[in-house]
Coordinates of C-alpha atoms and ligand atoms in Angstrom, one line a residue:
M206 CA -55.1 -2.4 21.3
E207 CA -55.6 -5.5 19.3
K208 CA -53.0 -7.5 21.7
H209 CA -55.1 -6.3 24.9
D210 CA -58.2 -7.2 22.9
P211 CA -58.9 -10.8 25.4
L212 CA -58.0 -8.3 28.6
L213 CA -59.9 -5.2 27.8
R214 CA -62.9 -7.8 26.8
Y215 CA -62.9 -9.2 30.7
G216 CA -62.5 -6.0 31.4
L217 CA -58.9 -5.4 32.7
F218 CA -58.2 -2.0 32.7
D219 CA -61.6 -0.7 34.6
A220 CA -61.5 -3.6 37.7
K221 CA -61.2 -2.1 40.7
V222 CA -61.0 -5.7 42.7
P223 CA -58.9 -6.4 45.6
R224 CA -54.8 -7.4 46.1
Y225 CA -55.9 -10.5 47.8
T226 CA -53.2 -11.0 50.3
S227 CA -55.8 -12.4 52.4
Y228 CA -59.4 -13.9 51.9
P229 CA -61.5 -12.7 53.2
P230 CA -59.3 -9.1 52.8
A231 CA -59.5 -7.4 55.3
N232 CA -62.1 -5.1 54.6
H233 CA -64.6 -7.6 55.2
F234 CA -62.9 -7.8 59.0
Q235 CA -65.7 -7.2 61.5
N236 CA -65.8 -5.7 65.0
D237 CA -65.1 -7.5 67.9
V238 CA -64.6 -10.2 66.2
G239 CA -60.5 -10.4 67.0
R240 CA -61.0 -9.7 70.5
R241 CA -63.5 -11.9 70.9
N242 CA -61.5 -15.2 69.2
Q243 CA -57.9 -14.3 70.5
M244 CA -57.2 -16.2 73.1
K245 CA -59.5 -19.1 71.8
W246 CA -56.7 -18.8 68.4
L247 CA -53.4 -18.5 70.6
T248 CA -54.2 -21.1 72.7
S249 CA -55.3 -23.6 70.1
V250 CA -51.4 -23.2 68.5
E251 CA -49.5 -26.7 69.1
G252 CA -47.6 -27.0 71.3
N253 CA -44.7 -27.9 68.8
E254 CA -45.6 -25.3 65.8
T255 CA -43.3 -22.7 64.8
V256 CA -44.8 -19.6 64.2
S257 CA -44.3 -16.8 61.9
I258 CA -44.5 -13.2 63.7
Y259 CA -44.8 -9.7 62.6
I260 CA -44.6 -6.4 64.0
H261 CA -45.8 -3.4 63.1
I262 CA -44.1 -0.1 63.4
P263 CA -46.7 2.4 62.5
F264 CA -44.0 5.8 62.5
C265 CA -41.6 7.6 59.7
K266 CA -39.5 11.0 59.7
R267 CA -41.3 12.3 56.9
L268 CA -44.7 10.8 55.5
C269 CA -44.3 10.5 51.7
W270 CA -47.8 11.2 49.7
F271 CA -47.7 8.3 47.7
C272 CA -47.8 6.2 50.3
A273 CA -51.1 3.8 51.5
C274 CA -49.6 2.0 54.7
R275 CA -50.6 2.3 58.3
T276 CA -48.5 5.5 59.7
Q277 CA -47.7 8.8 61.1
G278 CA -45.4 11.4 60.8
T279 CA -42.7 12.0 64.1
T280 CA -40.4 14.8 64.5
T281 CA -38.5 12.7 67.6
L282 CA -38.1 9.7 68.7
R283 CA -40.1 10.0 71.7
P284 CA -43.4 8.7 71.0
V285 CA -41.6 5.9 69.6
D286 CA -39.8 4.7 72.2
A287 CA -43.6 5.1 74.3
Y288 CA -45.2 2.9 72.2
V289 CA -42.3 -0.1 71.5
D290 CA -43.1 0.0 75.3
I291 CA -46.4 -0.8 75.1
L292 CA -45.4 -3.8 72.4
L293 CA -43.0 -4.7 75.4
K294 CA -46.3 -5.5 77.1
E295 CA -48.5 -7.0 74.6
I296 CA -45.7 -9.3 73.2
A297 CA -45.1 -10.5 77.6
T298 CA -49.2 -11.3 77.6
V299 CA -49.3 -12.8 73.9
R300 CA -46.3 -15.0 74.8
A301 CA -47.8 -16.5 78.3
K302 CA -50.6 -17.6 76.3
L303 CA -48.8 -19.9 73.2
P304 CA -47.8 -23.2 74.3
D305 CA -43.9 -23.4 75.8
G306 CA -43.1 -25.4 73.0
I307 CA -43.3 -23.0 70.1
T308 CA -40.6 -21.9 68.0
M309 CA -40.1 -18.8 65.5
G310 CA -39.9 -19.5 62.8
R311 CA -39.5 -16.1 60.7
L312 CA -39.7 -12.5 62.3
H313 CA -40.2 -9.7 60.3
L314 CA -40.4 -5.5 60.8
G315 CA -42.3 -3.9 59.1
G316 CA -44.2 -0.6 58.4
G317 CA -44.1 2.7 58.8
T318 CA -40.2 2.4 59.1
P319 CA -38.6 0.2 61.8
T320 CA -35.6 2.0 60.5
I321 CA -36.8 4.8 62.6
L322 CA -35.8 3.0 66.2
S323 CA -32.7 3.7 67.9
P324 CA -30.1 1.5 67.7
E325 CA -30.8 1.4 71.4
T326 CA -34.7 0.9 71.6
M327 CA -34.0 -1.6 68.0
T328 CA -32.1 -3.9 70.8
I329 CA -34.5 -3.6 73.8
L330 CA -37.5 -4.9 71.4
L331 CA -35.2 -7.3 69.8
D332 CA -33.7 -8.6 73.3
K333 CA -37.7 -8.9 74.8
V334 CA -38.7 -10.9 70.9
F335 CA -35.7 -13.3 71.3
G336 CA -36.2 -14.0 74.9
A337 CA -39.6 -15.0 74.6
F338 CA -39.9 -17.1 71.3
A339 CA -37.0 -19.8 70.6
I340 CA -35.6 -19.6 66.7
T341 CA -35.6 -22.6 64.3
E342 CA -32.5 -23.9 62.8
D343 CA -33.7 -22.0 59.3
F344 CA -34.7 -19.0 60.8
E345 CA -35.2 -15.9 58.8
L346 CA -35.1 -12.2 60.2
S347 CA -36.7 -9.9 58.1
V348 CA -36.7 -6.1 58.2
E349 CA -37.9 -3.2 56.1
I350 CA -35.6 -0.4 55.6
D351 CA -36.2 2.9 54.7
P352 CA -32.2 3.8 52.7
T353 CA -33.2 7.8 53.9
E354 CA -33.8 6.5 57.5
A355 CA -31.4 3.9 58.6
S356 CA -27.9 4.9 60.0
D357 CA -25.2 2.1 59.4
E358 CA -25.5 2.0 63.5
L359 CA -29.3 0.5 63.4
L360 CA -27.9 -1.7 60.2
Q361 CA -25.4 -2.9 61.8
T362 CA -27.7 -3.8 65.2
L363 CA -29.9 -5.9 62.8
I364 CA -27.0 -7.4 61.6
D365 CA -26.0 -8.8 64.8
F366 CA -29.0 -9.8 65.6
G367 CA -29.3 -12.6 62.5
M368 CA -31.3 -10.0 60.0
N369 CA -31.1 -11.8 56.8
R370 CA -33.2 -10.8 54.8
A371 CA -33.4 -7.2 53.8
S372 CA -36.7 -5.0 51.9
I373 CA -35.2 -1.9 51.2
G374 CA -37.7 1.1 49.2
V375 CA -37.3 2.5 46.5
Q376 CA -40.2 3.4 44.4
D377 CA -38.7 5.5 41.4
F378 CA -35.3 7.3 40.4
A379 CA -36.8 9.4 38.3
P380 CA -36.2 13.2 39.6
K381 CA -39.6 14.4 39.0
V382 CA -41.4 11.5 39.9
Q383 CA -39.3 11.6 42.9
D384 CA -40.7 15.4 43.5
A385 CA -44.1 14.2 42.0
I386 CA -44.7 11.7 45.4
G387 CA -42.9 13.8 48.1
R388 CA -39.9 11.0 48.3
L389 CA -36.6 12.2 47.6
Q390 CA -34.1 9.0 47.7
T391 CA -30.4 9.1 46.0
L392 CA -29.2 6.7 44.2
E393 CA -26.0 7.3 46.3
Q394 CA -28.4 6.8 49.6
T395 CA -30.0 3.8 48.2
N396 CA -26.6 1.8 46.9
D397 CA -24.9 2.9 49.9
V398 CA -27.1 0.6 52.2
V399 CA -27.0 -1.8 49.6
K400 CA -23.3 -2.1 49.9
F401 CA -23.5 -2.1 53.5
L402 CA -26.3 -4.9 54.2
R403 CA -24.2 -6.5 50.9
N404 CA -20.6 -5.9 53.3
A405 CA -21.7 -6.8 56.0
G406 CA -22.7 -10.4 54.3
L407 CA -26.8 -10.4 53.9
K408 CA -27.1 -12.6 50.8
A409 CA -31.1 -12.2 50.7
I410 CA -32.2 -8.3 49.5
N411 CA -35.2 -7.5 47.9
L412 CA -36.0 -3.7 46.4
D413 CA -39.6 -2.3 46.0
L414 CA -40.7 -0.4 42.7
L415 CA -43.8 1.0 41.9
Y416 CA -45.4 1.8 38.0
G417 CA -48.1 3.9 37.8
L418 CA -46.1 6.7 39.1
P419 CA -47.0 10.9 38.2
F420 CA -45.1 11.7 35.5
Q421 CA -43.7 7.7 35.2
T422 CA -42.1 7.2 31.4
R423 CA -41.5 4.5 29.7
A424 CA -38.5 6.3 29.2
S425 CA -37.9 7.5 32.8
F426 CA -38.9 3.7 34.1
R427 CA -36.0 1.7 31.8
E428 CA -33.6 3.7 33.6
T429 CA -35.2 3.6 36.9
L430 CA -34.8 -0.5 35.9
A431 CA -31.3 -0.4 35.2
H432 CA -30.0 1.5 38.0
V433 CA -32.0 -1.4 40.3
I434 CA -30.9 -4.3 38.3
S435 CA -26.8 -2.6 38.5
M436 CA -28.0 -2.9 42.3
D437 CA -28.2 -6.4 41.5
P438 CA -31.3 -7.1 44.3
D439 CA -31.8 -11.3 44.8
R440 CA -35.4 -10.5 44.6
L441 CA -38.0 -7.4 43.7
A442 CA -41.1 -6.4 43.8
I443 CA -43.0 -4.1 41.3
Y444 CA -46.0 -3.3 42.7
G445 CA -49.0 -1.1 41.0
Y446 CA -49.3 2.1 42.8
A447 CA -52.6 2.4 44.0
H448 CA -54.4 6.0 44.5
V449 CA -57.3 6.2 46.6
P450 CA -57.0 9.5 48.8
W451 CA -60.4 8.9 49.8
M452 CA -58.6 6.3 51.8
S453 CA -54.8 7.5 51.9
K454 CA -55.5 11.3 52.3
R455 CA -52.0 13.0 52.0
Q456 CA -52.5 11.0 48.5
V457 CA -53.9 14.3 47.4
L458 CA -51.3 15.9 47.2
I459 CA -50.8 13.5 44.1
K460 CA -52.7 15.0 40.9
S461 CA -55.3 12.1 39.1
E462 CA -53.9 14.0 36.0
T463 CA -50.5 13.6 36.0
L464 CA -51.0 10.0 36.2
P465 CA -50.6 7.5 33.3
D466 CA -53.4 6.1 32.7
T467 CA -54.0 2.1 33.0
I468 CA -52.8 0.8 29.9
E469 CA -49.8 2.5 29.9
R470 CA -49.7 1.8 33.4
Y471 CA -50.1 -1.9 31.4
E472 CA -47.0 -0.9 29.7
L473 CA -45.3 0.4 32.2
A474 CA -45.9 -3.1 34.1
A475 CA -44.8 -4.7 30.8
I476 CA -41.5 -2.7 30.6
A477 CA -40.2 -4.6 33.8
N478 CA -41.4 -8.0 33.2
D479 CA -39.6 -7.6 29.5
L480 CA -36.5 -6.1 31.2
L481 CA -36.0 -8.9 34.3
L482 CA -36.8 -11.8 32.3
S483 CA -33.9 -11.1 29.9
V484 CA -31.0 -10.2 32.5
G485 CA -32.2 -13.7 34.8
Y486 CA -34.8 -13.5 37.1
K487 CA -38.3 -14.9 37.0
A488 CA -41.4 -13.4 37.5
I489 CA -43.3 -14.9 39.9
G490 CA -46.6 -14.1 41.2
I491 CA -48.1 -10.8 40.0
D492 CA -46.2 -8.8 40.8
H493 CA -42.4 -9.7 42.3
F494 CA -39.8 -10.8 40.8
A495 CA -36.8 -13.1 41.8
K496 CA -33.0 -14.1 41.1
P497 CA -32.3 -18.8 41.2
T498 CA -31.0 -18.5 43.4
D499 CA -33.3 -16.8 45.4
S500 CA -35.7 -19.1 47.8
L501 CA -38.9 -17.4 46.0
Y502 CA -38.0 -18.9 43.1
T503 CA -37.1 -22.1 44.8
A504 CA -41.0 -21.7 46.3
D505 CA -42.6 -21.1 43.0
R506 CA -40.7 -23.5 41.5
T507 CA -41.8 -26.2 43.9
G508 CA -45.9 -25.7 44.2
Q509 CA -44.7 -24.1 47.5
L510 CA -45.2 -20.0 46.7
K511 CA -47.5 -18.4 49.3
R512 CA -49.5 -15.4 49.7
N513 CA -49.8 -13.2 53.0
F514 CA -50.0 -9.7 53.8
Q515 CA -46.5 -9.0 52.8
G516 CA -47.6 -10.0 49.5
Y517 CA -45.8 -13.4 48.0
T518 CA -43.7 -15.5 50.3
D519 CA -42.2 -18.7 50.9
D520 CA -43.3 -18.7 54.8
Q521 CA -44.9 -22.2 55.5
N522 CA -45.8 -21.6 58.9
K523 CA -49.6 -21.6 59.9
T524 CA -49.8 -19.5 62.2
L525 CA -48.6 -15.8 62.0
I526 CA -48.8 -13.3 65.0
G527 CA -48.9 -10.1 64.7
F528 CA -47.9 -7.3 66.9
G529 CA -48.6 -3.5 66.9
A530 CA -50.7 -1.3 66.0
S531 CA -52.7 -2.4 62.9
A532 CA -51.1 -5.6 63.2
I533 CA -52.8 -8.7 61.7
S534 CA -52.8 -12.4 63.3
H535 CA -53.5 -15.6 60.9
F536 CA -55.0 -18.8 62.4
S537 CA -56.2 -22.2 61.6
D538 CA -59.6 -20.5 62.1
G539 CA -59.6 -17.2 61.5
Y540 CA -58.2 -13.3 61.3
Q541 CA -57.9 -11.0 64.0
Q542 CA -56.9 -7.3 63.9
N543 CA -55.2 -5.2 66.7
A544 CA -56.8 -1.4 66.9
V545 CA -55.9 0.5 64.0
A546 CA -54.9 3.7 65.4
T547 CA -51.9 4.1 67.8
S548 CA -53.7 6.0 70.0
A549 CA -56.5 3.1 70.4
Y550 CA -53.6 0.2 70.2
Q551 CA -51.6 1.6 73.4
D552 CA -55.0 2.2 75.2
R553 CA -56.0 -1.8 75.1
V554 CA -52.4 -2.8 75.8
L555 CA -52.0 -0.5 78.9
T556 CA -56.1 -1.6 79.7
N557 CA -56.1 -5.5 79.1
G558 CA -52.3 -6.9 77.7
V559 CA -53.5 -6.8 74.3
A560 CA -55.1 -4.7 71.5
A561 CA -57.6 -7.3 69.2
H562 CA -60.8 -5.3 68.0
K563 CA -61.6 -6.3 64.1
G564 CA -61.3 -9.7 62.1
Y565 CA -62.9 -13.1 61.4
E566 CA -64.2 -16.2 62.0
M567 CA -63.6 -18.8 59.1
S568 CA -66.2 -21.3 58.2
D569 CA -65.0 -24.0 56.5
N570 CA -66.8 -23.5 53.0
D571 CA -64.6 -19.8 53.6
K572 CA -61.7 -21.8 53.6
L573 CA -62.1 -23.8 50.8
I574 CA -62.7 -20.4 49.1
A575 CA -59.7 -19.1 50.2
A576 CA -57.4 -22.3 48.6
M577 CA -59.1 -21.7 45.5
I578 CA -58.2 -17.9 45.8
E579 CA -54.2 -18.7 46.8
E580 CA -53.6 -21.3 44.3
L581 CA -55.0 -18.5 42.0
M582 CA -53.2 -15.8 42.9
C583 CA -50.1 -17.8 43.2
R584 CA -50.1 -20.5 41.0
F585 CA -52.6 -19.5 37.9
S586 CA -54.4 -22.2 38.2
Y587 CA -58.1 -24.3 39.3
P588 CA -56.6 -27.5 40.8
T589 CA -59.4 -29.5 41.3
K590 CA -57.6 -33.0 42.0
D591 CA -56.1 -31.3 44.8
L592 CA -59.2 -29.2 45.8
R593 CA -61.0 -32.1 46.2
A594 CA -58.3 -33.8 48.4
S595 CA -58.2 -31.3 50.8
F596 CA -62.4 -30.3 50.9
P597 CA -63.8 -33.5 50.2
K598 CA -67.3 -32.9 51.6
S599 CA -67.4 -30.1 48.9
E600 CA -67.2 -31.9 45.5
D601 CA -69.9 -30.7 44.0
Q602 CA -69.1 -26.8 44.4
I603 CA -65.2 -27.4 43.4
R604 CA -67.1 -28.8 40.4
Q605 CA -69.0 -26.6 39.7
T606 CA -67.1 -23.5 40.3
A607 CA -64.3 -25.6 37.6
V608 CA -67.4 -25.4 34.9
A609 CA -68.0 -21.7 35.7
L610 CA -64.5 -20.7 34.9
M611 CA -64.4 -22.4 32.6
Q612 CA -67.9 -21.0 30.5
H613 CA -67.4 -17.4 32.0
Y614 CA -63.3 -17.0 31.0
I615 CA -63.5 -19.4 28.1
D616 CA -60.0 -17.6 27.2
V617 CA -58.5 -17.8 29.4
F618 CA -58.1 -21.4 31.2
K619 CA -56.9 -24.7 29.4
I620 CA -57.9 -28.2 31.5
S621 CA -54.1 -29.8 32.4
G622 CA -54.5 -33.2 34.0
S623 CA -55.0 -31.9 37.0
G624 CA -56.9 -28.8 37.1
L625 CA -57.5 -26.0 35.0
V626 CA -54.8 -23.7 34.1
M627 CA -54.4 -20.4 33.4
Q628 CA -53.3 -19.4 29.3
P629 CA -49.8 -16.5 30.5
E630 CA -50.8 -14.2 28.6
T631 CA -54.1 -13.8 30.8
F632 CA -52.2 -14.2 34.1
P633 CA -52.6 -10.4 34.4
L634 CA -56.7 -11.0 34.8
V635 CA -56.0 -13.3 37.8
R636 CA -57.1 -11.0 40.8
I637 CA -60.6 -10.1 38.2
I638 CA -61.0 -14.2 38.3
A639 CA -60.2 -14.5 42.0
N640 CA -63.2 -11.7 42.4
Y641 CA -65.4 -13.6 40.8
I642 CA -65.2 -16.6 43.4
D643 CA -64.9 -13.6 46.0
L644 CA -68.0 -14.6 47.6
F645 CA -67.5 -11.1 49.9
T646 CA -67.4 -9.6 46.3
N647 CA -68.7 -5.7 47.2
K648 CA -69.0 -3.2 44.5
D649 CA -69.5 -0.5 47.4
T650 CA -66.0 -1.0 48.9
V651 CA -62.4 0.6 48.2
H652 CA -60.3 -1.7 45.7
T653 CA -57.1 -1.0 44.1
A654 CA -57.1 -1.4 39.6
A655 CA -56.5 -4.6 38.5
I656 CA -52.9 -3.5 37.3
Ligands
SAM157 C1 -44.6 -0.4 54.2 S1 -43.5 0.9 52.9 C2 -41.9 1.2 52.9 C3 -41.0 0.6 53.9 C4 -40.2 1.7 54.0 N1 -41.1 2.6 55.5 C5 -40.1 2.5 53.0 O1 -40.3 3.6 52.6 O2 -39.2 2.6 52.4 C6 -44.1 -1.1 51.9 C7 -44.2 -0.9 50.5 O3 -45.4 -0.4 50.1 C8 -45.3 -0.1 49.2 N2 -46.8 0.6 49.1 C9 -46.8 2.2 49.5 N3 -47.8 2.8 49.3 C10 -48.2 2.2 48.0 C11 -49.3 2.5 47.2 N4 -50.3 3.7 47.5 N5 -49.6 1.7 46.7 C12 -48.7 0.4 45.8 N6 -47.6 0.7 47.3 C13 -47.3 1.0 48.1 C14 -43.9 0.2 48.6 O4 -43.9 -0.1 47.3 C15 -43.3 0.5 50.3 O5 -41.7 0.2 50.1
SF4_158 S1 -43.0 5.3 52.2 FE1 -41.7 4.3 54.0 S2 -41.2 6.0 54.6 FE2 -42.5 6.9 53.1 S3 -44.7 7.5 54.6 FE3 -44.5 5.0 54.0 S4 -43.4 3.7 55.4 FE4 -43.5 5.9 55.5

């Protein structure tokens, strides 16, 4: 237990805290704020800006029991095609509000399962997006791919449209774990998709894994990691499984007594970390790993790593425009989220052309706390000098927060030339530390375990 001492002292194994993919976290968005501000924020995008686009596809052919993503099951493509029709309307309305000269630097298709679309429907959707937005030279098209639901024709369609990054869901290869999470996916299915994409020339492949799943053991997870390493991904996301059955009803099918305890979760994360570092990956932030050839690695090395709703990113664009049910847009002055339920989203678009509902308008102080939290989450540091340069009116608050952090987390921070830096063995505490300066901290809201 000794090696866990500082982590235990600061509550790592009990804390339920946000993942800070945004500040404030999305559960603090307020009704109607997105609707009221959407047009103002869209028209405030600068004429020559490069923006990022996210499109949410909230459908899957099977619903995995572990999954906390916003999605719904469907056995036919009828509701998917109808949904894409609505997406086309939303894209047209939003595009008309944006300045003519903007370009699209990133397009991410997420879900749910974007690869559920037929090649014909995907072509209609992407024709619309590329018709509406001119792309930059370094444009990136990334797509979340479920290997059990991705035909060669659909993958080829995506390649033909310029897909240059794929994110493939794996979770775990152990049959007993797959049985217990309701997601059967053979090694061959995953291998076949990776090979297809490599043969098509794709250079950037990410695999998603989870630790903390039912019946996962150190030995079984080592085996899963060995399979994954043999597939030679450029990047890996290894998330801690969030068991939140009160929020994600399908998780009631997973019995909590089959889950590893928090210390065991920590050990599983440590196994992944040690193994991946030993074969040449670099740990990025709290849950990503990248090869030296991957752009996330470069962003990390050059201090350009960012955090957004997909987790860690090298995307530097300040505006993100989300399309589809529950999709979130990020503007300089706030967040805007579309209606979450697919039916409510569709009704709003049919009536108004857009579907904004919740949102959050950022005050200057919110922007300061957001910058502090992004620095902690991305660089494990509190860069007093840089913060002062960006927020000159908040000098006192920046200094007081530094003092409070040093006093409260005495074994965690060391003073460096430009501010405070966390000691590497304390990195797992970063979400707890972010939560300490989070002004929205509310113990009644739903958050996930710190590891
Ligand atoms: C939209 S989902 C998966 C994309 C695709 N539909 C698939 O199944 O491969 C994106 C990722 O979220 C992660 N995820 C889903 N539910 C989670 C949970 N309860 N806790 C932590 N991560 C989760 C999984 O790693 C998953 O691959
Ligand atoms: S993991 Fe993927 S396929 Fe499974 S329910 Fe979630 S989004 Fe759908």
